[in-house]
Amino acid sequence: MPEEEREGFAAADPAKISLIMELRRRGIKSKAVLSAIERVARDSFVPTTFSKQAYEDHALPIECGQTISQPFVVAYMTEKLEVGDRMKVLEVGTGSGYQAAILSRLCRRVYTIERYRTLMRDAVNRFETLNLHNITTKVGDGASGWPEQAPFDRIMVTAAAPELPQTLVDQLKVGGIMVLPVDIPGRPREQKLVRVTRTETGIEREDLMDVRFVPLVEGVARES
């Protein structure tokens, strides 16, 4: 990394610098996205047993049988969402809260839905600890979106839908973008990351890359 590019990372630890360099090497170009990832402490969103792996570029397990996504996937999805600082963004699937925290550094307000009360409780505690005050949360059915707050400029879905969810498409503004994983027909457990742009007459769909996410499940989870 050239000396002038290192200045912004002077206060970062070596593991975080290494991750940012790896994301650049893999094609992440957005300075805003890279800056958001540099500013959000991923180690605050992983179980303490995995804290030493927090800045390695792979997914990690979290509570309720879920995962925190690989940093490259987080960066790639965020870059493809093309978030602006005046936008209202819906996230479906809060999980650890890491993706919502990244989005909160890029937009006006994030609305995030999680079906597991345990995950949402922990995520809210993290948001408060990190002073992230532009995130609004709800425990609920992510497949139904958040109609009371629609329309949204951007929607990100962090669980794989069996097909494009029309309910969420309908909650996009015209010109709005949604990024989500969608099951590939006839290929069980295989998914394609898709970018959908809502137009005056319908949608434009762009297939991006193969991914693997937990499935998008309707309803609120029943926890013991």
Coordinates of C-alpha atoms in Angstrom, one line a residue:
M1 CA 0.0 0.0 0.0
P2 CA 1.5 3.4 -0.9
E3 CA 2.5 5.6 2.0
E4 CA -0.3 8.2 1.4
E5 CA -2.9 5.4 1.5
R6 CA -1.6 4.2 4.8
E7 CA -2.4 7.5 6.6
G8 CA -6.1 6.7 7.0
F9 CA -5.2 3.4 8.7
A10 CA -2.6 4.8 11.1
A11 CA -4.7 4.0 14.2
A12 CA -5.9 0.6 12.9
D13 CA -4.4 -2.6 14.2
P14 CA -2.4 -4.8 11.8
A15 CA -5.1 -7.4 11.4
K16 CA -7.6 -4.7 10.3
I17 CA -5.1 -3.2 7.9
S18 CA -4.5 -6.7 6.4
L19 CA -8.2 -7.2 5.9
I20 CA -8.6 -3.8 4.1
M21 CA -5.7 -4.7 1.8
E22 CA -7.3 -8.1 1.1
L23 CA -10.6 -6.5 0.2
R24 CA -8.9 -4.1 -2.1
R25 CA -7.0 -7.0 -3.7
R26 CA -10.3 -8.8 -4.3
G27 CA -11.7 -5.8 -6.1
I28 CA -13.5 -3.7 -3.5
K29 CA -13.0 -0.1 -4.8
S30 CA -15.4 2.0 -2.9
K31 CA -13.5 4.2 -0.4
A32 CA -16.7 4.8 1.5
V33 CA -17.3 1.1 2.0
L34 CA -13.7 0.4 2.9
S35 CA -13.8 3.3 5.4
A36 CA -17.0 1.9 7.0
I37 CA -15.4 -1.5 7.4
E38 CA -12.2 0.1 8.9
R39 CA -14.3 2.1 11.4
V40 CA -16.6 -0.7 12.6
A41 CA -14.9 -3.1 15.1
R42 CA -15.9 -6.6 13.8
D43 CA -14.5 -8.2 16.9
S44 CA -17.4 -6.6 18.8
F45 CA -19.8 -8.7 16.8
V46 CA -18.3 -12.2 17.1
P47 CA -18.3 -14.5 20.1
T48 CA -15.3 -14.0 22.3
T49 CA -14.0 -17.5 21.4
F50 CA -13.6 -16.3 17.8
S51 CA -12.2 -12.8 18.6
K52 CA -8.8 -13.6 17.3
Q53 CA -10.3 -14.5 13.9
A54 CA -12.5 -11.4 13.7
Y55 CA -10.5 -9.8 10.9
E56 CA -9.9 -13.0 8.9
D57 CA -11.8 -13.1 5.7
H58 CA -14.3 -15.9 6.4
A59 CA -17.7 -16.3 8.0
L60 CA -17.9 -17.2 11.7
P61 CA -20.7 -18.8 13.8
I62 CA -22.8 -16.7 16.1
E63 CA -25.8 -17.6 18.4
C64 CA -29.0 -19.3 17.3
G65 CA -27.1 -21.4 14.6
Q66 CA -26.5 -18.3 12.4
T67 CA -23.3 -16.8 11.1
I68 CA -21.6 -13.4 10.7
S69 CA -20.9 -13.1 7.0
Q70 CA -17.4 -13.2 5.4
P71 CA -16.0 -9.6 5.3
F72 CA -15.6 -9.8 1.5
V73 CA -19.2 -10.7 1.1
V74 CA -20.3 -7.8 3.4
A75 CA -18.1 -5.4 1.5
Y76 CA -19.2 -6.7 -1.9
M77 CA -23.0 -6.6 -1.1
T78 CA -22.6 -3.1 0.4
E79 CA -20.7 -1.8 -2.6
K80 CA -23.3 -3.2 -5.0
L81 CA -26.1 -1.6 -3.0
E82 CA -24.7 1.9 -3.8
V83 CA -25.8 3.5 -0.6
G84 CA -25.9 7.3 -0.3
D85 CA -25.7 9.4 2.9
R86 CA -29.3 10.6 2.6
M87 CA -30.9 7.2 2.1
K88 CA -33.2 5.1 4.1
V89 CA -32.1 1.5 4.1
L90 CA -34.0 -1.7 5.1
E91 CA -31.9 -4.7 6.2
V92 CA -33.7 -8.1 6.5
G93 CA -31.8 -10.4 8.9
T94 CA -29.9 -8.4 11.6
G95 CA -27.9 -11.4 12.9
S96 CA -25.0 -10.1 14.9
G97 CA -25.7 -6.6 13.8
Y98 CA -22.4 -6.2 11.8
Q99 CA -23.9 -5.5 8.4
A100 CA -26.3 -3.0 9.9
A101 CA -23.4 -1.2 11.6
I102 CA -21.6 -1.0 8.3
L103 CA -24.7 0.4 6.6
S104 CA -25.2 2.9 9.4
R105 CA -21.9 4.5 8.5
L106 CA -23.1 5.1 4.9
C107 CA -26.7 6.2 5.1
R108 CA -29.2 8.4 7.0
R109 CA -31.1 5.6 8.7
V110 CA -31.1 1.8 8.8
Y111 CA -34.2 -0.2 9.6
T112 CA -33.3 -3.8 10.5
I113 CA -35.5 -6.8 11.2
E114 CA -34.5 -10.1 12.9
R115 CA -36.7 -13.1 13.7
Y116 CA -34.6 -14.2 16.7
R117 CA -35.2 -12.1 19.8
T118 CA -31.8 -13.3 21.3
L119 CA -29.9 -12.1 18.3
M120 CA -31.7 -8.8 18.3
R121 CA -31.1 -8.2 22.0
D122 CA -27.4 -8.7 21.6
A123 CA -27.3 -6.6 18.4
V124 CA -29.0 -3.7 20.1
N125 CA -26.6 -3.8 23.0
R126 CA -23.7 -3.6 20.5
F127 CA -25.3 -0.7 18.7
E128 CA -25.6 1.2 22.0
T129 CA -22.1 0.4 23.0
L130 CA -20.7 1.6 19.7
N131 CA -22.9 4.8 19.8
L132 CA -24.7 3.8 16.5
H133 CA -27.9 5.9 16.9
N134 CA -29.3 5.8 13.4
I135 CA -30.4 2.1 13.5
T136 CA -34.0 1.3 14.2
T137 CA -34.7 -2.4 15.1
K138 CA -37.7 -4.7 15.1
V139 CA -38.2 -8.4 15.9
G140 CA -40.4 -9.7 13.2
D141 CA -41.0 -11.5 9.9
G142 CA -38.3 -10.2 7.6
A143 CA -40.0 -11.8 4.6
S144 CA -42.8 -9.3 5.1
G145 CA -40.4 -6.3 5.2
W146 CA -41.4 -3.2 7.1
P147 CA -44.4 -1.7 5.3
E148 CA -45.0 1.0 7.9
Q149 CA -41.6 2.6 6.9
A150 CA -41.7 1.9 3.2
P151 CA -40.7 2.9 0.6
F152 CA -37.0 2.4 1.0
D153 CA -34.2 3.7 -1.1
R154 CA -32.2 0.5 -0.6
I155 CA -33.0 -3.0 0.7
M156 CA -30.4 -5.6 1.7
V157 CA -31.4 -9.2 2.5
T158 CA -28.9 -11.4 4.4
A159 CA -30.7 -14.7 4.0
A160 CA -31.5 -16.7 0.9
A161 CA -35.0 -16.3 -0.6
P162 CA -36.4 -19.2 -2.7
E163 CA -37.3 -16.6 -5.3
L164 CA -37.4 -12.9 -5.7
P165 CA -39.7 -11.7 -2.8
Q166 CA -42.3 -9.5 -4.4
T167 CA -43.4 -8.1 -1.0
L168 CA -39.9 -6.6 -0.6
V169 CA -39.7 -5.4 -4.2
D170 CA -42.9 -3.5 -3.6
Q171 CA -41.3 -1.7 -0.7
L172 CA -38.6 -0.2 -2.9
K173 CA -38.8 3.3 -4.2
V174 CA -38.7 3.6 -8.0
G175 CA -35.0 3.7 -8.8
G176 CA -34.3 1.8 -5.5
I177 CA -31.9 -1.1 -5.4
M178 CA -32.2 -4.4 -3.5
V179 CA -29.3 -6.9 -3.1
L180 CA -30.1 -10.4 -1.9
P181 CA -29.2 -14.1 -2.3
V182 CA -31.7 -16.2 -4.2
D183 CA -31.9 -20.0 -4.5
I184 CA -30.8 -21.4 -7.9
P185 CA -33.7 -23.5 -9.2
G186 CA -32.8 -27.2 -9.5
R187 CA -29.6 -26.8 -7.5
P188 CA -30.3 -27.4 -3.8
R189 CA -28.3 -25.3 -1.3
E190 CA -26.9 -23.2 -4.1
Q191 CA -27.6 -19.5 -4.4
K192 CA -26.9 -16.6 -6.6
L193 CA -26.4 -13.0 -5.2
V194 CA -28.8 -10.8 -7.2
R195 CA -29.2 -7.0 -7.6
V196 CA -32.7 -5.8 -8.3
T197 CA -33.5 -2.2 -9.5
R198 CA -37.1 -1.1 -9.4
T199 CA -38.2 0.8 -12.5
E200 CA -41.3 2.7 -13.5
T201 CA -42.5 -0.4 -15.4
G202 CA -41.1 -3.3 -13.3
I203 CA -37.6 -4.5 -12.3
E204 CA -34.2 -5.0 -13.7
R205 CA -32.3 -8.0 -12.4
E206 CA -28.5 -8.6 -12.4
D207 CA -27.0 -11.9 -11.3
L208 CA -23.7 -11.2 -9.4
M209 CA -22.0 -14.2 -7.9
D210 CA -22.5 -17.6 -6.2
V211 CA -23.0 -17.3 -2.4
R212 CA -24.1 -19.4 0.5
F213 CA -26.5 -17.9 3.1
V214 CA -28.9 -19.3 5.7
P215 CA -32.4 -19.5 4.3
L216 CA -35.0 -16.7 4.6
V217 CA -37.6 -18.2 6.9
E218 CA -41.0 -16.6 7.5
G219 CA -42.3 -15.7 10.9
V220 CA -40.7 -15.0 14.3
A221 CA -38.4 -17.8 15.6
R222 CA -39.6 -19.8 18.6
E223 CA -36.8 -19.9 21.1
S224 CA -36.5 -22.0 24.2

